[in-house]
CSV table of C-alpha atoms in Angstrom, one decimal:
chain,number,residue,atom,x,y,z
A,29,MET,CA,134.9,20.8,100.1
A,30,ASP,CA,135.4,21.1,103.8
A,31,ILE,CA,136.6,24.7,103.4
A,32,ALA,CA,133.7,25.5,101.1
A,33,ARG,CA,131.0,24.2,103.7
A,34,ARG,CA,132.9,26.3,106.5
A,35,LEU,CA,132.8,29.5,104.2
A,36,LEU,CA,129.1,29.0,103.4
A,37,ARG,CA,128.2,28.2,107.1
A,38,GLY,CA,130.0,31.2,108.2
A,39,PHE,CA,128.3,33.4,105.5
A,40,THR,CA,124.9,32.1,106.5
A,41,VAL,CA,125.5,32.5,110.2
A,42,PHE,CA,126.9,36.0,109.7
A,43,THR,CA,124.3,37.2,107.4
A,44,LEU,CA,121.4,36.1,109.6
A,45,GLY,CA,123.0,37.4,112.8
A,46,SER,CA,123.9,40.7,111.2
A,47,GLY,CA,120.5,41.0,109.4
A,48,ALA,CA,118.5,40.3,112.8
A,49,ALA,CA,120.9,42.8,114.7
A,50,ALA,CA,120.1,45.5,112.0
A,51,LEU,CA,116.3,44.9,112.2
A,52,CYS,CA,116.4,45.2,116.1
A,53,PHE,CA,118.4,48.5,116.0
A,54,TYR,CA,116.1,49.8,113.2
A,55,ALA,CA,113.3,48.9,115.7
A,56,VAL,CA,114.9,50.8,118.5
A,57,ARG,CA,115.4,53.9,116.1
A,58,VAL,CA,111.6,53.7,115.3
A,59,ILE,CA,110.5,53.4,118.8
A,60,LEU,CA,112.8,56.4,120.0
A,61,ALA,CA,111.6,58.5,117.1
A,62,ARG,CA,108.0,58.0,118.3
A,63,TRP,CA,108.8,58.5,122.1
A,64,LEU,CA,111.4,61.3,122.1
A,65,ASP,CA,111.1,64.8,120.8
A,66,PRO,CA,113.3,65.5,117.6
A,67,ALA,CA,115.9,67.3,119.6
A,68,GLN,CA,116.4,64.6,122.1
A,69,TYR,CA,116.5,62.0,119.4
A,70,GLY,CA,119.2,64.1,117.6
A,71,LEU,CA,121.1,64.5,120.8
A,72,VAL,CA,121.2,60.8,121.4
A,73,PHE,CA,122.9,60.0,118.1
A,74,SER,CA,125.2,63.1,118.2
A,75,ILE,CA,126.7,61.7,121.4
A,76,ILE,CA,126.9,58.2,120.0
A,77,ALA,CA,128.8,59.5,117.0
A,78,PHE,CA,131.0,61.7,119.3
A,79,TYR,CA,132.1,58.7,121.6
A,80,SER,CA,132.4,56.3,118.4
A,81,LEU,CA,135.0,58.5,116.9
A,82,ILE,CA,136.9,59.3,120.0
A,83,LEU,CA,136.9,55.6,121.0
A,84,THR,CA,138.4,54.4,117.7
A,85,TYR,CA,141.6,54.7,119.5
A,86,ARG,CA,140.4,52.4,122.5
A,87,MET,CA,142.2,49.3,121.3
A,88,LEU,CA,145.1,51.0,119.4
A,89,GLY,CA,144.7,48.0,116.9
A,90,PHE,CA,145.3,45.4,119.6
A,91,GLY,CA,142.1,43.6,118.5
A,92,THR,CA,143.2,43.1,115.0
A,93,ALA,CA,146.6,42.0,116.0
A,94,PHE,CA,145.4,39.6,118.7
A,95,VAL,CA,143.3,37.8,116.0
A,96,ARG,CA,146.3,37.8,113.8
A,97,PHE,CA,148.8,36.3,116.1
A,98,VAL,CA,146.5,33.9,118.1
A,99,PRO,CA,146.8,30.9,115.5
A,100,GLU,CA,150.5,31.4,115.6
A,101,PHE,CA,150.6,31.0,119.4
A,102,LYS,CA,148.1,28.3,119.4
A,103,LEU,CA,150.1,26.3,116.8
A,104,ALA,CA,153.2,26.7,119.0
A,105,GLY,CA,151.4,25.7,122.2
A,106,ASP,CA,152.1,29.2,123.8
A,107,TRP,CA,148.9,29.4,125.6
A,108,TRP,CA,150.5,31.9,128.1
A,109,LYS,CA,151.0,34.3,125.1
A,110,VAL,CA,147.3,34.1,124.2
A,111,LYS,CA,146.3,34.9,127.7
A,112,SER,CA,149.0,37.6,128.1
A,113,ALA,CA,148.0,39.3,124.8
A,114,ALA,CA,144.4,39.2,126.0
A,115,VAL,CA,145.1,40.9,129.2
A,116,GLN,CA,147.3,43.5,127.5
A,117,MET,CA,144.3,44.2,125.1
A,118,LEU,CA,142.0,44.6,128.1
A,119,ALA,CA,144.6,46.9,129.9
A,120,ILE,CA,145.0,49.3,126.8
A,121,GLN,CA,141.2,49.7,126.8
A,122,VAL,CA,140.8,50.3,130.3
A,123,ALA,CA,143.7,53.0,130.1
A,124,VAL,CA,142.1,54.8,127.1
A,125,VAL,CA,138.5,54.7,128.4
A,126,ALA,CA,139.7,56.0,131.7
A,127,LEU,CA,141.4,58.9,130.1
A,128,VAL,CA,138.3,59.8,127.9
A,129,SER,CA,136.0,59.4,130.9
A,130,ALA,CA,138.0,61.9,132.9
A,131,ALA,CA,138.4,64.3,130.0
A,132,VAL,CA,134.6,64.2,129.4
A,133,ILE,CA,133.6,64.5,132.9
A,134,ALA,CA,135.8,67.6,133.3
A,135,GLY,CA,134.8,69.1,130.0
A,136,ARG,CA,131.1,68.1,129.8
A,137,GLY,CA,129.8,71.7,130.6
A,138,PHE,CA,132.1,73.2,127.8
A,139,LEU,CA,131.0,70.5,125.4
A,140,ALA,CA,127.3,70.8,126.1
A,141,ALA,CA,127.5,74.6,125.7
A,142,SER,CA,129.9,74.9,122.9
A,143,TYR,CA,129.3,71.9,120.7
A,144,PHE,CA,125.9,70.3,121.6
A,145,LYS,CA,124.5,73.6,122.4
A,146,VAL,CA,122.0,72.1,124.9
A,147,PRO,CA,122.4,71.9,128.7
A,148,GLU,CA,121.1,68.2,128.6
A,149,ALA,CA,124.0,67.1,126.8
A,150,SER,CA,126.1,67.4,130.0
A,151,VAL,CA,124.1,64.8,131.8
A,152,LEU,CA,123.8,62.5,128.7
A,153,LEU,CA,127.7,62.6,128.1
A,154,VAL,CA,128.2,61.0,131.5
A,155,ALA,CA,125.2,58.6,131.3
A,156,PHE,CA,126.7,57.0,128.3
A,157,LEU,CA,130.0,56.2,130.0
A,158,PRO,CA,129.0,53.1,131.7
A,159,TYR,CA,128.1,51.5,128.4
A,160,PHE,CA,131.7,52.1,127.0
A,161,TRP,CA,133.2,50.7,130.3
A,162,ILE,CA,131.2,47.5,130.1
A,163,THR,CA,132.1,47.2,126.3
A,164,VAL,CA,135.8,47.1,127.4
A,165,PHE,CA,135.1,43.6,128.8
A,166,GLY,CA,132.8,42.5,126.2
A,167,ASP,CA,134.9,43.4,123.3
A,168,THR,CA,137.9,41.8,124.9
A,169,LEU,CA,135.9,38.5,125.1
A,170,GLU,CA,134.5,38.9,121.7
A,171,ASN,CA,138.1,39.3,120.1
A,172,ILE,CA,139.2,36.2,122.0
A,173,LEU,CA,136.3,34.1,120.7
A,174,TYR,CA,136.6,35.6,117.2
A,175,ALA,CA,140.5,34.6,117.2
A,176,PHE,CA,139.5,30.9,117.9
A,177,ASN,CA,136.9,31.1,115.0
A,178,ARG,CA,133.8,31.1,117.0
A,179,ILE,CA,132.0,32.8,114.3
A,180,GLY,CA,128.6,31.6,115.5
A,181,THR,CA,129.2,33.2,118.9
A,182,PHE,CA,130.5,36.4,117.1
A,183,ALA,CA,127.3,36.7,114.9
A,184,TRP,CA,124.9,35.8,117.8
A,185,LYS,CA,126.6,38.4,120.0
A,186,LYS,CA,125.8,41.1,117.3
A,187,PHE,CA,122.2,40.0,117.3
A,188,LEU,CA,122.0,39.8,121.3
A,189,ASP,CA,123.4,43.3,121.7
A,190,GLN,CA,120.4,44.8,119.7
A,191,ALA,CA,117.8,42.4,120.8
A,192,PHE,CA,118.6,43.1,124.5
A,193,LEU,CA,118.8,46.9,123.7
A,194,LEU,CA,115.2,46.7,122.2
A,195,VAL,CA,113.9,45.0,125.2
A,196,PHE,CA,115.6,47.2,127.7
A,197,VAL,CA,114.7,50.4,125.8
A,198,VAL,CA,111.0,49.3,126.0
A,199,LEU,CA,111.3,48.2,129.6
A,200,LEU,CA,113.2,51.2,130.9
A,201,PHE,CA,111.4,54.0,129.3
A,202,PRO,CA,108.7,54.5,132.0
A,203,TRP,CA,111.5,55.2,134.5
A,204,PHE,CA,113.5,57.7,132.3
A,205,GLU,CA,111.1,59.1,129.6
A,206,ASP,CA,113.9,61.1,128.0
A,207,ALA,CA,117.2,60.5,126.0
A,208,ARG,CA,118.8,58.8,129.0
A,209,VAL,CA,116.7,55.6,128.3
A,210,MET,CA,119.1,54.9,125.3
A,211,ALA,CA,122.2,55.3,127.7
A,212,ALA,CA,120.6,52.9,130.1
A,213,GLY,CA,119.5,50.6,127.6
A,214,MET,CA,122.7,50.3,125.8
A,215,ALA,CA,124.6,49.6,129.3
A,216,ALA,CA,122.0,47.0,130.3
A,217,ALA,CA,122.2,45.2,126.9
A,218,ALA,CA,126.0,45.3,126.8
A,219,LEU,CA,126.1,43.8,130.4
A,220,PHE,CA,124.0,41.0,129.5
A,221,SER,CA,125.7,40.3,126.1
A,222,THR,CA,129.1,40.5,128.1
A,223,ILE,CA,127.8,37.9,130.6
A,224,TRP,CA,126.6,35.6,127.7
A,225,LEU,CA,130.1,35.8,126.2
A,226,ALA,CA,131.8,35.1,129.5
A,227,THR,CA,129.9,32.0,129.7
A,228,ARG,CA,131.0,31.0,126.3
A,229,TYR,CA,134.6,31.8,127.0
A,230,VAL,CA,134.4,29.7,130.1
A,231,ARG,CA,132.9,26.7,128.5
A,232,SER,CA,135.0,26.7,125.2
A,233,LEU,CA,138.5,27.9,126.0
A,234,PRO,CA,139.8,26.0,129.1
A,235,GLU,CA,143.4,26.1,127.7
A,236,VAL,CA,143.3,29.9,127.8
A,237,ARG,CA,141.8,30.1,131.3
A,238,ALA,CA,144.3,27.6,132.7
A,239,ALA,CA,147.4,29.3,131.1
A,240,PRO,CA,149.7,31.2,133.2
A,241,PHE,CA,149.9,35.1,132.8
A,242,SER,CA,153.1,37.3,132.4
A,243,TRP,CA,153.3,40.7,131.2
A,244,ASP,CA,155.8,40.3,128.4
A,245,TRP,CA,157.1,43.8,127.0
A,246,LYS,CA,158.4,42.0,123.8
A,247,LEU,CA,155.1,40.5,123.2
A,248,PHE,CA,153.3,43.9,123.9
A,249,ARG,CA,155.7,45.5,121.3
A,250,LYS,CA,155.0,42.8,118.7
A,251,ILE,CA,151.3,43.2,118.9
A,252,PHE,CA,151.4,47.0,119.2
A,253,ASP,CA,153.5,47.4,116.0
A,254,PHE,CA,151.3,45.3,114.0
A,255,GLY,CA,148.1,46.9,115.4
A,256,LEU,CA,149.1,50.5,115.2
A,257,PRO,CA,148.7,51.0,111.5
A,258,GLN,CA,145.2,49.4,111.7
A,259,THR,CA,144.3,52.2,114.2
A,260,PHE,CA,144.9,54.8,111.5
A,261,ALA,CA,142.8,52.9,109.0
A,262,ASN,CA,140.1,52.6,111.6
A,263,THR,CA,140.3,56.2,112.2
A,264,GLY,CA,139.5,57.0,108.4
A,265,ILE,CA,136.7,54.5,108.5
A,266,ALA,CA,135.2,56.2,111.7
A,267,LEU,CA,135.6,59.6,110.1
A,268,PHE,CA,133.9,58.4,107.1
A,269,THR,CA,131.1,56.9,109.1
A,270,TYR,CA,130.4,59.7,111.7
A,271,ILE,CA,131.6,63.0,110.3
A,272,ASP,CA,128.2,63.7,108.8
A,273,THR,CA,126.4,63.6,112.2
A,274,LEU,CA,129.1,65.3,113.9
A,275,LEU,CA,129.3,68.1,111.5
A,276,LEU,CA,125.6,68.5,111.5
A,277,THR,CA,125.6,68.7,115.3
A,278,TYR,CA,128.0,71.7,115.3
A,279,PHE,CA,126.6,73.7,112.3
A,280,LYS,CA,123.0,72.8,112.4
A,281,THR,CA,120.3,72.0,115.1
A,282,LEU,CA,119.8,68.8,116.8
A,283,THR,CA,116.3,68.5,115.2
A,284,ASP,CA,118.2,68.6,111.8
A,285,VAL,CA,120.5,65.8,113.3
A,286,ALA,CA,117.3,63.8,114.2
A,287,LEU,CA,115.9,64.2,110.7
A,288,TYR,CA,119.1,63.0,109.1
A,289,ASN,CA,119.5,59.9,111.4
A,290,VAL,CA,115.9,58.9,110.6
A,291,ALA,CA,116.1,59.2,106.9
A,292,LEU,CA,119.8,57.6,106.4
A,293,PRO,CA,119.1,54.3,108.1
A,294,ILE,CA,116.2,53.7,105.6
A,295,SER,CA,118.5,54.0,102.6
A,296,LEU,CA,121.1,51.7,104.3
A,297,LEU,CA,118.9,49.1,105.7
A,298,LEU,CA,119.9,46.3,103.2
A,299,MET,CA,123.6,47.0,103.2
A,300,TYR,CA,124.5,44.4,105.7
A,301,PHE,CA,124.1,41.7,102.9
A,302,ARG,CA,127.6,42.7,101.5
A,303,LYS,CA,129.3,42.4,104.9
A,304,PRO,CA,129.8,38.7,105.2
A,305,LEU,CA,131.7,38.8,101.9
A,306,ILE,CA,134.2,41.3,103.3
A,307,VAL,CA,134.6,40.2,107.0
């Protein structure tokens, strides 16, 4: 009975959090569609899809592996392994995002001319980088809390991400008045939700904070070997999710991308109801 109550509670919390997040992000889409011209709107979601596909490899499966092994470490009282695995997860992300950032900064002119086909893409590609750097820390904290079954925090974080984004897009638009407002809004929202996650981590997991840290290569190999296959699975999911926008960006105009990204969410708006059943 206790398990059934926990499942029902987790289902309810995740459904409400995911639903509220979906509505907030839909509101952001509506606002941007009204405020930006079609080409700018299409460019925003083209760049988001571009980064989302590339950064599928950001964790190399460490997030999934971390959630898998934390109960084992906790049961054995190996808190140092929990902390060390978390630091390794953070280090992997920093390394991958640093490489992607360097490559994008070096090749932004080529990408703007040859793929996005508009010069504004060069500026916007760089403008989105702070968001991905901030989420390195946010996603690490999120995985730590999720591994300790903080489902409520996990669900609220999804909502806060999009709620903060909605607020900041509205507040920041008078200062930008172009596609950069989405990049600035996403970075600001990620920063605030990361700070919120940090407060939850400090308050709820003193054992992990107090544990010693040691970079253990055997532990790294154990987590890497488990997580790497998940990276290939995530690649397939990311391709399925973003390939339509990416292909439209290359073969059609950004206005076509905008129209597609306005129409598609309307048909998918209620799909979040099935997610709690498969998480």
